[in-house]
Structures are given as structure tokens and as C-alpha cells.
mmCIF file of C-alpha atoms in Angstrom:
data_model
loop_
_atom_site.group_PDB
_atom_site.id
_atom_site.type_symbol
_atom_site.label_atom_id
_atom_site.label_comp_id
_atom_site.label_asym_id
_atom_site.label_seq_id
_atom_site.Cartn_x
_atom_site.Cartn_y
_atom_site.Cartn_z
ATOM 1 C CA UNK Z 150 36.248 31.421 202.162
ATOM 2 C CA UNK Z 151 36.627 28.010 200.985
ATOM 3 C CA UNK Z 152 39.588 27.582 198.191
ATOM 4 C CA UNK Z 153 38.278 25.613 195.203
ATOM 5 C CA UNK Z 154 41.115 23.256 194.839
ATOM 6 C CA UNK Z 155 39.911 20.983 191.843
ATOM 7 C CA UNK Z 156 39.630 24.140 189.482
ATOM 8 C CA UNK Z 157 43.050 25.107 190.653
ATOM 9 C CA UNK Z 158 45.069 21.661 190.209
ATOM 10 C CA UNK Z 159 43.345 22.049 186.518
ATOM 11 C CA UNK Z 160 44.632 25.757 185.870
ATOM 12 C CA UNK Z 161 48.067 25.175 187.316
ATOM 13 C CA UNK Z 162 48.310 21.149 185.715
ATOM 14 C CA UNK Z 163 47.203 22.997 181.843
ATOM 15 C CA UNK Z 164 49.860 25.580 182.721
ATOM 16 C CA UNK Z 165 52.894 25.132 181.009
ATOM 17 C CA UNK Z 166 55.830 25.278 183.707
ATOM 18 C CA UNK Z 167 57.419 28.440 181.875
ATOM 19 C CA UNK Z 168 58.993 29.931 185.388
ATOM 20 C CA UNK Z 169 61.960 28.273 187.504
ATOM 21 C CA UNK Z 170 61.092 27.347 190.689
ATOM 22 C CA UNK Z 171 61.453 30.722 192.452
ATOM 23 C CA UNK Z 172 59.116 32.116 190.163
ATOM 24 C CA UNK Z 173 56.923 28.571 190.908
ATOM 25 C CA UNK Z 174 56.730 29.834 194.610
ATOM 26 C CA UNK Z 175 55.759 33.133 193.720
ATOM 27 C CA UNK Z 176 52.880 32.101 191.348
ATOM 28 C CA UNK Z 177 51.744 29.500 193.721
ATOM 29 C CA UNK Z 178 51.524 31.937 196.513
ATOM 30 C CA UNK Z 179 49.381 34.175 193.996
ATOM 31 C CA UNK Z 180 47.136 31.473 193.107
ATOM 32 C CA UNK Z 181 46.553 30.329 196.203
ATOM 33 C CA UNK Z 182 45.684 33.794 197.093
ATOM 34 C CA UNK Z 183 43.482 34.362 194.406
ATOM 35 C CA UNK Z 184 41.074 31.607 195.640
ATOM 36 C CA UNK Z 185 40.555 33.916 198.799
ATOM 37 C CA UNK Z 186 39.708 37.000 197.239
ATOM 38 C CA UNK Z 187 36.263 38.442 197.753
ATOM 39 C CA UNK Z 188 33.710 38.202 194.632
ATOM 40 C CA UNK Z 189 34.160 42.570 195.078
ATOM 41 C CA UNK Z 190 37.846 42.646 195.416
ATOM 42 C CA UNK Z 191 38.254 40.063 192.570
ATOM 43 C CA UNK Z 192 36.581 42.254 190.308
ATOM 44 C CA UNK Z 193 38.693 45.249 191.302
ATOM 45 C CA UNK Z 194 41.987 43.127 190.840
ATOM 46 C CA UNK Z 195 40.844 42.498 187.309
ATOM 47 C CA UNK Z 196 39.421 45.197 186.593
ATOM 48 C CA UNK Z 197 43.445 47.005 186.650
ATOM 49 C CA UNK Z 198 45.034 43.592 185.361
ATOM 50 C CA UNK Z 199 43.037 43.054 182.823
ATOM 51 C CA UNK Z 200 43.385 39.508 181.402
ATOM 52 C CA UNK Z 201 46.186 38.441 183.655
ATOM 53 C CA UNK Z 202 45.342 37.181 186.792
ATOM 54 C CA UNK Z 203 47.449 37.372 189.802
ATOM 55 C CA UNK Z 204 49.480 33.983 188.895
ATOM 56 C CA UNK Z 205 50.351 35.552 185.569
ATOM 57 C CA UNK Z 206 52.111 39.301 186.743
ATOM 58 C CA UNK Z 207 53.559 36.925 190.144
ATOM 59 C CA UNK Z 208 57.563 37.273 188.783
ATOM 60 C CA UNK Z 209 56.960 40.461 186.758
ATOM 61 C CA UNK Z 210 58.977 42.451 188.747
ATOM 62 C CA UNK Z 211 61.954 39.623 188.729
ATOM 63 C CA UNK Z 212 61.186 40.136 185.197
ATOM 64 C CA UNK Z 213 61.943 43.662 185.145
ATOM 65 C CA UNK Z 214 64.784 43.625 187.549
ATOM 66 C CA UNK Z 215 66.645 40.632 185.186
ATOM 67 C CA UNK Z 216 66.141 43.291 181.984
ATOM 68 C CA UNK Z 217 67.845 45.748 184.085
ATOM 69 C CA UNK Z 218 70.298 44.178 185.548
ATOM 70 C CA UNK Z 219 71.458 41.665 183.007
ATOM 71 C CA UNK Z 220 69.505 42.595 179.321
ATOM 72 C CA UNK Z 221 67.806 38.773 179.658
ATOM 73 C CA UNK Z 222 64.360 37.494 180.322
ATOM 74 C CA UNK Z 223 60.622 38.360 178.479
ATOM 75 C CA UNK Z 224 61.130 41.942 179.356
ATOM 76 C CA UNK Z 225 64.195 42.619 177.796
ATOM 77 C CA UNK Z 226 63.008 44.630 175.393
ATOM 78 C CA UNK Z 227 59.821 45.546 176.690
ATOM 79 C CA UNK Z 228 59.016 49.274 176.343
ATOM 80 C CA UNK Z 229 57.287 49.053 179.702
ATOM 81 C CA UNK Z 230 59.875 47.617 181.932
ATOM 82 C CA UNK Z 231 62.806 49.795 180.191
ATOM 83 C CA UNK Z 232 60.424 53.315 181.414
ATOM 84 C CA UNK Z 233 60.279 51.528 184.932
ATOM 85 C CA UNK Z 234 63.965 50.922 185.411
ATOM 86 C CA UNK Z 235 64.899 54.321 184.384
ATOM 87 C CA UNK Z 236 62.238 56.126 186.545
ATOM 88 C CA UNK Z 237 62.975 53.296 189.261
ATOM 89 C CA UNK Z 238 66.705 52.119 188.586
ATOM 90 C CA UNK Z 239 67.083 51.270 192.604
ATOM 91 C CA UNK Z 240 63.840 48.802 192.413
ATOM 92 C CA UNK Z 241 65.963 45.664 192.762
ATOM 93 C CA UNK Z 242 66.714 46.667 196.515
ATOM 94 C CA UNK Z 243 62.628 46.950 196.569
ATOM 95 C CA UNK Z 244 62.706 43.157 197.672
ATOM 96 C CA UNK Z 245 64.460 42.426 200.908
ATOM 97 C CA UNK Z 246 65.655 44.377 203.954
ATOM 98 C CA UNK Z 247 68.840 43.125 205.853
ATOM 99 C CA UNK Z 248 67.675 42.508 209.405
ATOM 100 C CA UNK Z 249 70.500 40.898 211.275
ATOM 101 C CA UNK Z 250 70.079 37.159 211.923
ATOM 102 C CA UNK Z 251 68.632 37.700 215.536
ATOM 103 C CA UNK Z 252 66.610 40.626 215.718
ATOM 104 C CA UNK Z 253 62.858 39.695 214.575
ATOM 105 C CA UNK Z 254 61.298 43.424 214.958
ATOM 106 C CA UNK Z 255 61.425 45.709 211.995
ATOM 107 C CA UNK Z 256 61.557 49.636 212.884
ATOM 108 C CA UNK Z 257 61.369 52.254 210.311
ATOM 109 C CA UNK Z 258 64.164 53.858 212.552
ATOM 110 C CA UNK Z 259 66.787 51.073 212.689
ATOM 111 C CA UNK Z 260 69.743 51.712 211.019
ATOM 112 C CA UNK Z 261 68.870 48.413 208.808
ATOM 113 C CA UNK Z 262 65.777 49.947 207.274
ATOM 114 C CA UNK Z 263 65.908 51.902 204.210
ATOM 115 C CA UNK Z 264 63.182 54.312 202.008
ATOM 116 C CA UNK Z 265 63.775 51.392 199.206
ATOM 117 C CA UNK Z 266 63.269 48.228 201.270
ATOM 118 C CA UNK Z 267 60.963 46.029 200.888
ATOM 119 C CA UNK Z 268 58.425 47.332 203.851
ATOM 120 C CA UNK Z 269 58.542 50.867 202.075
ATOM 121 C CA UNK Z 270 58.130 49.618 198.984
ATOM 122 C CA UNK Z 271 54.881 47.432 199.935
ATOM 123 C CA UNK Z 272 53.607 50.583 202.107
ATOM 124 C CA UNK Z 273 54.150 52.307 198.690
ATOM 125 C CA UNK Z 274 52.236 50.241 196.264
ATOM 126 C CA UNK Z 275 49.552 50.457 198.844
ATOM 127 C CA UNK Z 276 49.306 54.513 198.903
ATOM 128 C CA UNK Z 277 49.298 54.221 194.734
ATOM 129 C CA UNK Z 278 46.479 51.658 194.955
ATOM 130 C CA UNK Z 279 44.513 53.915 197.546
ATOM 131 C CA UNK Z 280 44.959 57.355 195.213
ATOM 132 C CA UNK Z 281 47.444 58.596 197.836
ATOM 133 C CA UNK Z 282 50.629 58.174 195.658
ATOM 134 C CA UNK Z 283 50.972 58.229 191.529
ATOM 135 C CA UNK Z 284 54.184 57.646 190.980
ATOM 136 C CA UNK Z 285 53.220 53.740 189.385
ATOM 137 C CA UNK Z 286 50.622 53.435 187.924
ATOM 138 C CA UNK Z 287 47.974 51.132 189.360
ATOM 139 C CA UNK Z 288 48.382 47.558 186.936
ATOM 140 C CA UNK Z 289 52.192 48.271 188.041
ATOM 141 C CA UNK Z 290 51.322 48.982 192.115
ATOM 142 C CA UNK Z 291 49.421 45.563 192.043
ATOM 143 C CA UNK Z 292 51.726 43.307 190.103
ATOM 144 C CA UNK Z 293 54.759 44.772 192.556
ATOM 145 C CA UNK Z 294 52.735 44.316 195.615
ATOM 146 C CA UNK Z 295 51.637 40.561 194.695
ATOM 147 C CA UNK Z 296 55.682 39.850 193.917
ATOM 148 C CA UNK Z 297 56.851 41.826 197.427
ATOM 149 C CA UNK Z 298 53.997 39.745 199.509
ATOM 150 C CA UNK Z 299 55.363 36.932 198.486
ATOM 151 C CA UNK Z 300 59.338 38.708 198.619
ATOM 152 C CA UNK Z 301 58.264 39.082 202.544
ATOM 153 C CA UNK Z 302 57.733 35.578 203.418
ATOM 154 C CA UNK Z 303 61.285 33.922 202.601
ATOM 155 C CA UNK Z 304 63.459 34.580 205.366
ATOM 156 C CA UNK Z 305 66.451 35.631 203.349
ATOM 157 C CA UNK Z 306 64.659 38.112 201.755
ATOM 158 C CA UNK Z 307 64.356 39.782 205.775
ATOM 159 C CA UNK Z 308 67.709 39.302 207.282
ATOM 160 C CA UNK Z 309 71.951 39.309 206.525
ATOM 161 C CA UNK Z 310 74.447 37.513 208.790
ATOM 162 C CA UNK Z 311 76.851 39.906 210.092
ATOM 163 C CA UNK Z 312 80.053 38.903 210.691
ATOM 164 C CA UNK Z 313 83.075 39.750 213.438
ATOM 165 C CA UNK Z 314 86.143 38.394 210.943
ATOM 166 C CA UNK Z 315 88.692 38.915 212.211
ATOM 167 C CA UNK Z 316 89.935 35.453 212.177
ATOM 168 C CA UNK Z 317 89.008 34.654 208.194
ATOM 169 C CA UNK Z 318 89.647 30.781 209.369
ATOM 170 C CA UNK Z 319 86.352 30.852 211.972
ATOM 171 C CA UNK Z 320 84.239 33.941 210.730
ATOM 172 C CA UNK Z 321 81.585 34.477 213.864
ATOM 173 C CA UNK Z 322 77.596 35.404 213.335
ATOM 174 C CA UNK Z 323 76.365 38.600 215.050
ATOM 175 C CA UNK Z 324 73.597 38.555 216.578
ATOM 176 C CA UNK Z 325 72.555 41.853 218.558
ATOM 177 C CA UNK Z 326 71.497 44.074 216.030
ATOM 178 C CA UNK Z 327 73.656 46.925 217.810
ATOM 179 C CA UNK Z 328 77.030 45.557 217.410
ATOM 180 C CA UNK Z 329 76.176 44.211 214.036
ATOM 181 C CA UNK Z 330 75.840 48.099 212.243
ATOM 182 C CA UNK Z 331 78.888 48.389 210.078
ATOM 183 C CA UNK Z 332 79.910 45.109 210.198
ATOM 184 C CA UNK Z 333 80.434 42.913 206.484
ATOM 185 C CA UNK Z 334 77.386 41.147 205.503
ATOM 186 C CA UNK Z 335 76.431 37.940 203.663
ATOM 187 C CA UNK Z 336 73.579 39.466 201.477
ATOM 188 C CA UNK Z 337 70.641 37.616 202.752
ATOM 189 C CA UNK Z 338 73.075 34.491 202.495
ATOM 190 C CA UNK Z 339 74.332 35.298 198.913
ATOM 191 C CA UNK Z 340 77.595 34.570 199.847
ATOM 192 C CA UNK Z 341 76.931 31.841 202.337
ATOM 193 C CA UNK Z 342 78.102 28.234 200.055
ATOM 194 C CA UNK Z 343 77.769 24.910 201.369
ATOM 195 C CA UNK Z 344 79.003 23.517 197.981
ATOM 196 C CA UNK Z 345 81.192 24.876 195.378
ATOM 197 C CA UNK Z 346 78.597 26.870 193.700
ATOM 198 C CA UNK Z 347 75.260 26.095 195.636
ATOM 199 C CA UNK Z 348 74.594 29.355 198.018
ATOM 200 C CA UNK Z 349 72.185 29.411 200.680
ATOM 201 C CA UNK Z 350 69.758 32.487 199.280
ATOM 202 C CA UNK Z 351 69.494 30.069 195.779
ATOM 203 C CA UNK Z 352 68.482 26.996 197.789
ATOM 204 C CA UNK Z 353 65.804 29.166 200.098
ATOM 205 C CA UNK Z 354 64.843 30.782 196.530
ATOM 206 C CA UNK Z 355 64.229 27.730 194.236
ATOM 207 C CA UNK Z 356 65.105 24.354 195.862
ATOM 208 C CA UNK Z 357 62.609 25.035 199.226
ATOM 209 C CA UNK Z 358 59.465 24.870 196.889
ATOM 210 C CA UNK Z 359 60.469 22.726 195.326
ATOM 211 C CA UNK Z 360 61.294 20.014 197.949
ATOM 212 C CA UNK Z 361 57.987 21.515 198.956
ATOM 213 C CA UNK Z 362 57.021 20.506 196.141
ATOM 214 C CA UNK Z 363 58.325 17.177 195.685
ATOM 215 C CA UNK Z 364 57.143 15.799 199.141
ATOM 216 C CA UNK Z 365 53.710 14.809 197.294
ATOM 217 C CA UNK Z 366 54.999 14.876 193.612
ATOM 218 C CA UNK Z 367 51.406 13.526 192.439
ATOM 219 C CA UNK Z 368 49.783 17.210 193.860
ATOM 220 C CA UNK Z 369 50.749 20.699 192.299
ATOM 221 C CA UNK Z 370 52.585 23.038 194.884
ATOM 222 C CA UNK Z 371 49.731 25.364 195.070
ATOM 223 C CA UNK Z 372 47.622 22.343 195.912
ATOM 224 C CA UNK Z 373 49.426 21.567 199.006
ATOM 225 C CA UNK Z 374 50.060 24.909 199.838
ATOM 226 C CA UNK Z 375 46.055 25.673 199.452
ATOM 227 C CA UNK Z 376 45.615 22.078 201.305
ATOM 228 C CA UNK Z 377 43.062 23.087 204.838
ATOM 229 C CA UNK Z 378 44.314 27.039 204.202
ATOM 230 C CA UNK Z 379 41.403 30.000 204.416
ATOM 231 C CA UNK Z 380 42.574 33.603 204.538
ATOM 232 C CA UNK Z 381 41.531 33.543 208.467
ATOM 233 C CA UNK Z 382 43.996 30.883 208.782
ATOM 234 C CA UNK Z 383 47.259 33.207 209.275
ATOM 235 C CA UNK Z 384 44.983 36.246 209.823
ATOM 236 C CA UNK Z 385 46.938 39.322 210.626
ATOM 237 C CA UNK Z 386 45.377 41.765 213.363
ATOM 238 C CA UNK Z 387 45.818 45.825 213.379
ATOM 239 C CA UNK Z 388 46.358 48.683 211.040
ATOM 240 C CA UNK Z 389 46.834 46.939 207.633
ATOM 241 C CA UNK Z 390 49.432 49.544 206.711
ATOM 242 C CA UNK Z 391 51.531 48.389 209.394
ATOM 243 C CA UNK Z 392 51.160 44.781 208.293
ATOM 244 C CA UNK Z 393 54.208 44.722 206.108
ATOM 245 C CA UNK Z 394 56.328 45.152 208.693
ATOM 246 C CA UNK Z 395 55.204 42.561 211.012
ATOM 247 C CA UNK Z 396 55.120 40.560 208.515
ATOM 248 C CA UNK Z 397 58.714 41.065 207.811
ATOM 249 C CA UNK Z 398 59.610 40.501 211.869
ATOM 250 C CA UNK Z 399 57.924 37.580 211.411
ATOM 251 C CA UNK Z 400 59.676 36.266 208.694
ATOM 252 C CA UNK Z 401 62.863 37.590 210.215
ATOM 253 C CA UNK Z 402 62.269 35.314 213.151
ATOM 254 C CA UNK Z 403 61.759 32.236 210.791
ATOM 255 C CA UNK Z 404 65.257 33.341 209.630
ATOM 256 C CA UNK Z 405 67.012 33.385 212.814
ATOM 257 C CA UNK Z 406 65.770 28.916 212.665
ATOM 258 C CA UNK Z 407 66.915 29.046 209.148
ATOM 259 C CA UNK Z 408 70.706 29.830 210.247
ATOM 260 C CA UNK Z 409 70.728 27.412 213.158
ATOM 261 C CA UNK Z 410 73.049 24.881 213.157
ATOM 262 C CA UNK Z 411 75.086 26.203 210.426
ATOM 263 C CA UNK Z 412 78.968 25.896 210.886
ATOM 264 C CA UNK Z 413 81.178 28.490 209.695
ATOM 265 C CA UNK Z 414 84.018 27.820 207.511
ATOM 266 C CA UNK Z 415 86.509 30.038 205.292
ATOM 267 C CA UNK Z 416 85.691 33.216 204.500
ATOM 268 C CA UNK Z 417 87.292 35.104 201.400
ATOM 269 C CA UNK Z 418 86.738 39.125 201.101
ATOM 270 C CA UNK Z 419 86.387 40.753 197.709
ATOM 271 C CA UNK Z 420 89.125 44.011 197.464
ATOM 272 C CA UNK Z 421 86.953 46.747 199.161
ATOM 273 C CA UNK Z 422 86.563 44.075 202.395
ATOM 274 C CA UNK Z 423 83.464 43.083 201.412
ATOM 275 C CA UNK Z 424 82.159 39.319 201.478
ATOM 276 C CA UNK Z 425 83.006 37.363 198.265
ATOM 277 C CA UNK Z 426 82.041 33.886 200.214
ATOM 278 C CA UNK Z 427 82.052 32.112 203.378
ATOM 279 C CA UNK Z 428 82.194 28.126 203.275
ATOM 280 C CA UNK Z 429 79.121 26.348 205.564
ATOM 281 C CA UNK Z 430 77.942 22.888 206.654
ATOM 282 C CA UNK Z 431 74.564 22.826 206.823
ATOM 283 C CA UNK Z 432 73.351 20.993 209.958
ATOM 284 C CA UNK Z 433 72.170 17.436 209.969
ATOM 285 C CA UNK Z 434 68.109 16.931 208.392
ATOM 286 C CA UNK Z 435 68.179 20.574 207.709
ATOM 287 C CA UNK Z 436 66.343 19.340 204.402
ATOM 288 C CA UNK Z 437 63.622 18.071 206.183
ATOM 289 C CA UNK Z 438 63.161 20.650 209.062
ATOM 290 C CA UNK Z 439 63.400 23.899 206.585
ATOM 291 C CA UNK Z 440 61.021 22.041 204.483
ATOM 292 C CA UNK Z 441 58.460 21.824 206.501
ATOM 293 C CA UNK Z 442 59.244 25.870 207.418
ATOM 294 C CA UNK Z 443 59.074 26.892 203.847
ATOM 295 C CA UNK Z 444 55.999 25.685 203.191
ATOM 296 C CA UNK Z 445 53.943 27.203 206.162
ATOM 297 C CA UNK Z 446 55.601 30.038 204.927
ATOM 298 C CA UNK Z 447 54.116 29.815 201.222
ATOM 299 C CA UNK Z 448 51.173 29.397 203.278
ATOM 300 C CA UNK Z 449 51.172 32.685 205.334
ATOM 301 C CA UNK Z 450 52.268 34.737 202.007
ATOM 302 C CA UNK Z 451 49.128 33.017 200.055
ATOM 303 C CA UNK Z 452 46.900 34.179 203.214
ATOM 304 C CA UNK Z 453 48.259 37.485 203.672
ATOM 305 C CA UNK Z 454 48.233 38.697 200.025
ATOM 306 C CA UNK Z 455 44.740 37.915 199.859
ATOM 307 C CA UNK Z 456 43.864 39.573 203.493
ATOM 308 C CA UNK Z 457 45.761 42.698 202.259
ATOM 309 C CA UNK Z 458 43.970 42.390 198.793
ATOM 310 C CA UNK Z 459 41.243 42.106 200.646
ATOM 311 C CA UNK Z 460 41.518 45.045 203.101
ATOM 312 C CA UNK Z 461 42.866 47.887 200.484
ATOM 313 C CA UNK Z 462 40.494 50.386 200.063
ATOM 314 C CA UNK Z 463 40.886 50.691 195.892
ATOM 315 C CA UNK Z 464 40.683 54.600 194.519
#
């Protein structure tokens, strides 16, 4: 299905740029996707959105995590979010799973996996959308699943470094998944700082798309994202229900690229041993070489929300 790429510029040009960038990755992604959805499947999708559009609900559930976890944001107050965090109060861990850098193959069995990670939680809103869960409602299934698609596809949203410290000085990565259970973790590099306060999670989060972004500054970033893409172009094969979870290997293995060449420096532990930080260099034209990974990964998220879109058989 071809993408129709001068309509989009237009919507996302008129649009005003309301979201920080890690919301501007997530809407991309859902525009992008959009553009593949079948005429049928369109009409489902807003048929249970209503007026918004995929683009519009992208960062609702950031939206409803920030009113939980901080009282800020459009939801704040919202009647709707404040029902979902109480009957939901563990939905923030709904959108990662910490894979240890170096294992790329997520198992429902692994000691890393969870019932609230972000492969259950996409398996989830895909039983509520089929009629075989009721938990969410279905507007509230479909605006999780389009912000957990997208969740899936940057790395540190699949993987922690594990670390042997027992020299704080040079802290050392783990990276067989066995000898890595019960060891202190970064947090999907949320305590990983190459600068005083510039973490690693932030920069994969909000600077990627937007270096992305600024590579062709005259062209939107769901332009170049959409840019030769159709929905065969990343085309997942198998059991769609399983496709979260290869998806989340996959991504997992992008990770494993994302921490090489990284030096450790200085770690500092919070009072329960935990990690408060660990100083890192970043490795020479890591700029330019994770750029050019982020954005086939806005790519694949774009393509695989609209093949999963696609495939859901809607109650």
C-alpha cells in the first residue's frame, strides 16, 4: 500500500508541535502507520477512536503515566486517566522489559520477563481488542497498543546493563543473561550519564528523532521515516500474537549495538545498593551510527503497528 506522503507533510506541517520529541517519535510512528492501514481496518480504528486518529492518542499513555506519577501533563485532572491509574497503578512498567544487554530472545519464562512488561501488556490489548479480555475498554486497548508498538522499537525500552561492581572505579557489563539475574541494573540506561545530567535512555528517547529528524530539516520526521516504506517492507512472519515478542528480541539485539563502544566510568549506588549513576564516554561518531539505527527503527515500529492493525481480528 502506497503511503500518501504529500497529504501527510500537510497534516503533520499544520500540526502545531505540542509534544517533545519523544512524543514526536511516537506520533510519527503512528502516522506513518496510519497511511498503511487497510480502507476496512481504518474504519474499525475510527470507528473506537472516534475523532482522534492514531497520531492524536500516540503519547496518551505517557500522558497518563506523567498524571500518575508526577500530577503534570493534559491528563492531570482527567477523570479518565485518574480511573485507569487506580484500576492499573503498575501501568508505567507496561512499557519496557529489562533484557540484559546481550541476550536478543525474549521468553515468557526468563527470569527477566514479567505479567506487566511490555510483551504482556501488547498481548493484552490484543485479547481486549479481539473480545477475549474486558478489563480496558476498547478506545483504551488501541491507544495503549499504538504507544507500546512504538515502546517496542527503542532499544532501551528492551534491555538493562547489568553490572559485576565490585570495583565502583571500573563497573563491568554482563552479558550472559544467566549470570546477570540478581545483579544491579541501569534501568534501560536511566542511570547511564555521559554528561552531568544528559542520560543515555533521554538521548535514545528524545534526541535520536530528533537528529533523525534534523538530518533533512526541510522534511517532517514522519516524511523521512514514510520515505520508500510499505507495510511489506519490515513484514513480520508467524502467529501475530507472538509478534510482540520477536519484536522485542529484535529490538533487544539493536540494543546490544547501542551499548558498543561505551566506556565505563564511576559508578555511585543509592543506600539500598541500587544504581544512582554510572559515568560513560560514548564512543567516537556514535551520533552518526545510532542515527542511522534509530531511524530504521521508527521505520519497523511504523510498519509493524500497521501489520498488527492490520491482522487483529476486531470483536
Amino acid at each position: 500500500m502506497r503511503i500518501f506522503l504529500p497529504l501527510l507533510c500537510l497534516v503533520l506541517v499544520a500540526a502545531p508541535r505540542a509534544y517533545p520529541w519523544a512524543a514526536e517519535g511516537h506520533v510519527a510512528i503512528a502516522e506513518v502507520a496510519q497511511g498503511m492501514l487497510t480502507p476496512e481496518v481504518k474504519a474499525k480504528t475510527d470507528a473506537i477512536l472516534g475523532k482522534d486518529g492514531l497520531p492524536t492518542v500516540a503519547s496518551w499513555l505517557d500522558d497518563v503515566r506523567n498524571a500518575l506519577r508526577h500530577s503534570v501533563g493534559p491528563l492531570k485532572n482527567d477523570p479518565e486517566a485518574r480511573a485507569f491509574n487506580a484500576n492499573f497503578p503498575e501501568n508505567g512498567e507496561w512499557h519496557y522489559v529489562n533484557l540484559p544487554v546481550g541476550v536478543s530472545v525474549y521468553s515468557e519464562t526468563s527470569p527477566f520477563a514479567s505479567k506487566n512488561d511490555i510483551v504482556h501488556a501488547i498481548n493484552h490489548c490484543v485479547d481486549v481488542l479481539e473480545g477475549r479480555a474486558a478489563d480496558l475498554n476498547p478506545v483504551q486497548a488501541l491507544r495503549t497498543l499504538i504507544h507500546l508498538v512504538g515502546d517496542a522499537h527503542q532499544p532501551m525500552h528492551t534491555i538493562a546493563g547489568y553490572y559485576d561492581l565490585g570495583d565502583l572505579a571500573h563497573p563491568k557489563l554482563i552479558a550472559d543473561g544467566t549470570a546477570a539475574v540478581g545483579r544491579p541494573d541501569d534501568r534501560g540506561a536511566n542511570q547511564l550519564f555521559y554528561g552531568k545530567s544528559l542520560e543515555l535512555h533521554a538521548y535514545w528517547d528524545k534526541k535520536m528523532p530528533q537528529k533523525v529528524q534534523r538530518a533533512q530539516p526541510k522534511e517532517t520526521l514522519a516524511h523521512q521515516v514514510a520515505t520508500g516504506l510499505t507495510v511489506q517492507t519490515w513484514a513480520t512472519a508467524g502467529d501475530y500474537h507472538q509478534w510482540a515478542a520477536k519484536w522485542v528480541g529484535e529490538s533487544a539485539g539493536e540494543a546490544i549495538n547501542a551499548y558498543k563502544g561505551i566506556q565505563f566510568g564511576q559508578a555511585t549506588l543509592n543506600e539500598d545498593k541500587t544504581i544512582a549513576r554510572i559515568e560513560i564516554t560514548l564512543p567516537d561518531r556514535y551520533d552518526e551510527i545510532q542515527t542511522a539505527r534509530a531511524k530504521i527503527q521508527l521505520a519497523k515500529g511504523a510498519c509493524h503497528l500497521a501489520q498488527l492493525l492490520n491482522a487483529i481480528r476486531y470483536k
